[in-house]
GROMACS .gro file of C-alpha atoms in nm:
model
  196
    1LEU     CA    1   8.961   9.028  13.034
    2VAL     CA    2   8.980   9.335  13.251
    3PRO     CA    3   9.002   9.674  13.073
    4GLY     CA    4   9.357   9.804  13.095
    5SER     CA    5   9.506   9.460  13.155
    6VAL     CA    6   9.806   9.328  12.969
    7ALA     CA    7   9.601   9.036  12.834
    8LEU     CA    8   9.347   9.272  12.675
    9ASP     CA    9   9.629   9.481  12.530
   10LEU     CA   10   9.785   9.171  12.379
   11VAL     CA   11   9.457   9.047  12.230
   12MET     CA   12   9.377   9.385  12.075
   13PHE     CA   13   9.728   9.422  11.941
   14GLY     CA   14   9.716   9.069  11.801
   15VAL     CA   15   9.395   9.139  11.609
   16PHE     CA   16   9.517   9.476  11.482
   17ALA     CA   17   9.860   9.341  11.385
   18SER     CA   18   9.710   9.036  11.213
   19ILE     CA   19   9.489   9.251  10.992
   20LEU     CA   20   9.763   9.496  10.897
   21LEU     CA   21  10.030   9.234  10.843
   22GLY     CA   22   9.787   9.016  10.645
   23LEU     CA   23   9.712   9.308  10.412
   24SER     CA   24  10.082   9.388  10.385
   25TYR     CA   25  10.162   9.027  10.298
   26THR     CA   26   9.890   9.025  10.032
   27PHE     CA   27  10.036   9.338   9.874
   28VAL     CA   28  10.387   9.189   9.890
   29CYS     CA   29  10.258   8.884   9.701
   30VAL     CA   30  10.101   9.107   9.433
   31CYS     CA   31  10.428   9.300   9.401
   32ALA     CA   32  10.628   8.976   9.380
   33SER     CA   33  10.409   8.855   9.094
   34LEU     CA   34  10.456   9.188   8.913
   35GLU     CA   35  10.832   9.156   8.958
   36SER     CA   36  10.814   8.803   8.819
   37MET     CA   37  10.631   8.936   8.517
   38ILE     CA   38  10.911   9.187   8.451
   39ASP     CA   39  11.165   8.907   8.496
   40ALA     CA   40  10.972   8.694   8.246
   41PHE     CA   41  10.979   8.980   7.995
   42CYS     CA   42  11.354   9.020   8.042
   43SER     CA   43  11.405   8.646   8.008
   44GLU     CA   44  11.207   8.649   7.683
   45VAL     CA   45  11.425   8.930   7.549
   46VAL     CA   46  11.748   8.753   7.642
   47ASN     CA   47  11.630   8.419   7.502
   48GLY     CA   48  11.594   8.560   7.153
   49VAL     CA   49  11.253   8.713   7.094
   50ASP     CA   50  11.228   8.908   6.769
   51ILE     CA   51  11.296   9.282   6.812
   52SER     CA   52  10.968   9.367   6.639
   53GLU     CA   53  10.773   9.194   6.919
   54VAL     CA   54  10.957   9.351   7.214
   55ALA     CA   55  10.761   9.679   7.214
   56GLU     CA   56  10.429   9.495   7.192
   57VAL     CA   57  10.516   9.263   7.482
   58TRP     CA   58  10.645   9.558   7.688
   59ASN     CA   59  10.321   9.746   7.618
   60LEU     CA   60  10.123   9.454   7.762
   61THR     CA   61  10.358   9.429   8.062
   62GLN     CA   62  10.329   9.800   8.130
   63ALA     CA   63   9.949   9.789   8.107
   64VAL     CA   64   9.933   9.509   8.364
   65LEU     CA   65  10.167   9.703   8.595
   66ARG     CA   66   9.949  10.014   8.573
   67LYS     CA   67   9.627   9.819   8.629
   68ALA     CA   68   9.764   9.624   8.925
   69SER     CA   69   9.916   9.928   9.094
   70GLY     CA   70   9.593  10.120   9.039
   71SER     CA   71   9.395   9.837   9.197
   72ILE     CA   72   9.591   9.832   9.522
   73GLU     CA   73   9.694  10.198   9.555
   74HIS     CA   74   9.415  10.283   9.801
   75GLY     CA   75   9.510   9.999  10.033
   76LEU     CA   76   9.877  10.082  10.006
   77LEU     CA   77   9.810  10.445  10.093
   78ALA     CA   78   9.586  10.349  10.386
   79LEU     CA   79   9.853  10.120  10.529
   80GLY     CA   80  10.117  10.389  10.477
   81ILE     CA   81   9.909  10.649  10.661
   82THR     CA   82   9.837  10.405  10.942
   83VAL     CA   83  10.206  10.337  10.993
   84ALA     CA   84  10.295  10.704  10.957
   85LEU     CA   85  10.056  10.784  11.241
   86LEU     CA   86  10.158  10.478  11.440
   87LEU     CA   87  10.526  10.573  11.456
   88PRO     CA   88  10.491  10.891  11.669
   89LEU     CA   89  10.229  10.723  11.888
   90MET     CA   90  10.461  10.429  11.946
   91LEU     CA   91  10.746  10.661  12.039
   92LEU     CA   92  10.522  10.857  12.276
   93ASP     CA   93  10.403  10.538  12.439
   94LEU     CA   94  10.762  10.424  12.493
   95VAL     CA   95  10.863  10.755  12.647
   96LEU     CA   96  10.554  10.833  12.856
   97HIS     CA   97  10.486  10.486  12.994
   98THR     CA   98  10.823  10.387  13.132
   99GLU     CA   99  10.665  10.182  13.409
  100ARG     CA  100  10.517   9.938  13.158
  101ASN     CA  101  10.698   9.651  13.001
  102HIS     CA  102  10.908   9.788  12.713
  103ASN     CA  103  10.864   9.467  12.517
  104LEU     CA  104  10.498   9.560  12.467
  105GLY     CA  105  10.596   9.914  12.371
  106LEU     CA  106  10.811   9.787  12.087
  107ALA     CA  107  10.548   9.542  11.958
  108PRO     CA  108  10.404   9.791  11.703
  109LEU     CA  109  10.749   9.797  11.546
  110ILE     CA  110  10.653   9.463  11.389
  111ILE     CA  111  10.370   9.635  11.202
  112VAL     CA  112  10.593   9.926  11.100
  113CYS     CA  113  10.856   9.688  10.962
  114GLY     CA  114  10.596   9.482  10.774
  115VAL     CA  115  10.439   9.783  10.604
  116VAL     CA  116  10.776   9.941  10.523
  117PHE     CA  117  10.885   9.609  10.367
  118MET     CA  118  10.565   9.612  10.161
  119ALA     CA  119  10.632   9.965  10.039
  120PHE     CA  120  10.987   9.874   9.938
  121ALA     CA  121  10.854   9.567   9.753
  122ALA     CA  122  10.632   9.801   9.549
  123ALA     CA  123  10.919  10.044   9.488
  124ARG     CA  124  11.144   9.762   9.363
  125ILE     CA  125  10.907   9.723   9.067
  126SER     CA  126  10.983  10.075   8.942
  127ASP     CA  127  11.354  10.023   8.997
  128LYS     CA  128  11.345   9.700   8.801
  129CYS     CA  129  11.157   9.868   8.516
  130SER     CA  130  11.417  10.143   8.498
  131ARG     CA  131  11.688   9.882   8.431
  132VAL     CA  132  11.508   9.714   8.139
  133PRO     CA  133  11.640   9.957   7.872
  134GLN     CA  134  12.000   9.878   7.970
  135LEU     CA  135  11.927   9.508   7.928
  136ILE     CA  136  11.779   9.559   7.582
  137ASN     CA  137  12.078   9.769   7.480
  138ALA     CA  138  12.309   9.485   7.586
  139VAL     CA  139  12.129   9.218   7.383
  140SER     CA  140  12.215   9.162   7.018
  141PHE     CA  141  11.911   9.109   6.798
  142GLY     CA  142  12.112   9.045   6.483
  143ALA     CA  143  12.264   9.252   6.207
  144GLY     CA  144  12.081   9.564   6.099
  145THR     CA  145  11.857   9.592   6.406
  146ALA     CA  146  12.040   9.872   6.588
  147GLY     CA  147  11.788  10.136   6.475
  148GLN     CA  148  11.491   9.924   6.579
  149ARG     CA  149  11.655   9.844   6.910
  150GLN     CA  150  11.709  10.214   6.981
  151GLN     CA  151  11.342  10.283   6.904
  152VAL     CA  152  11.237  10.010   7.146
  153VAL     CA  153  11.470  10.144   7.416
  154ASP     CA  154  11.335  10.497   7.366
  155TYR     CA  155  10.979  10.363   7.384
  156ILE     CA  156  11.048  10.179   7.710
  157VAL     CA  157  11.220  10.480   7.866
  158SER     CA  158  10.940  10.715   7.764
  159SER     CA  159  10.673  10.472   7.886
  160GLY     CA  160  10.781  10.537   8.246
  161ALA     CA  161  10.663  10.195   8.356
  162GLY     CA  162  10.669  10.112   8.724
  163PHE     CA  163  10.453  10.107   9.033
  164TYR     CA  164  10.231  10.414   9.059
  165VAL     CA  165  10.037  10.542   9.359
  166PHE     CA  166   9.791  10.810   9.249
  167SER     CA  167   9.994  10.898   8.938
  168THR     CA  168  10.322  10.920   9.132
  169ARG     CA  169  10.591  10.669   9.045
  170LEU     CA  170  10.708  10.497   9.363
  171THR     CA  171  11.086  10.443   9.377
  172THR     CA  172  11.318  10.327   9.652
  173VAL     CA  173  11.494  10.665   9.658
  174MET     CA  174  11.161  10.839   9.719
  175LEU     CA  175  11.076  10.586   9.988
  176PHE     CA  176  11.409  10.624  10.168
  177LYS     CA  177  11.362  11.001  10.174
  178PHE     CA  178  11.008  10.966  10.310
  179VAL     CA  179  11.105  10.717  10.582
  180TYR     CA  180  11.397  10.934  10.688
  181GLY     CA  181  11.190  11.252  10.686
  182TRP     CA  182  10.899  11.102  10.874
  183THR     CA  183  11.128  10.952  11.137
  184VAL     CA  184  11.275  11.299  11.197
  185VAL     CA  185  10.923  11.449  11.217
  186ALA     CA  186  10.808  11.177  11.459
  187MET     CA  187  11.109  11.234  11.683
  188GLY     CA  188  11.042  11.608  11.668
  189ILE     CA  189  10.678  11.559  11.769
  190VAL     CA  190  10.778  11.340  12.061
  191SER     CA  191  11.044  11.582  12.182
  192LYS     CA  192  10.805  11.878  12.146
  193ILE     CA  193  10.546  11.701  12.361
  194LEU     CA  194  10.800  11.588  12.619
  195PHE     CA  195  10.969  11.924  12.663
  196ALA     CA  196  10.663  12.147  12.626
   0.00000   0.00000   0.00000
């Protein structure tokens, strides 16, 4: 392999992409299991669990969500920073190296898409948690349980369960705003360098 050759570029990209996409896939699997846990809680509620047990089961679910998100938040942030820095570099490479094959220039887009998908998988957890109170309000737990049900709904709303990254609740709205904003910044950086 000759330095600067296309073969070396492909090998290095393959190694780099494999590591990043492997980590992203692992985090997606963790997020999918957390989503399944929320689905299992909702299924339990719909299938007739006693209203007195709902808050206790939600407390356990919320604790697992917090622990799991706290365990992978460093890796999630590292992947996010890597992709945030990769986007302007990828755009610069596309613009400055027009003589090279553009198919290679777009190859990092695979990594960007994988990590963005992972981030949205994490954000879906918070969105799913925010819809649990509406589900509990829609379920009938029998006569005379309206007061208890309202207490459980208030408890779930005030618990603020979801996927947290360094004490910040990750939602899809927040993620859409970040992706949009960073894309604008990356384009601005590229245009500033090109027309400087």
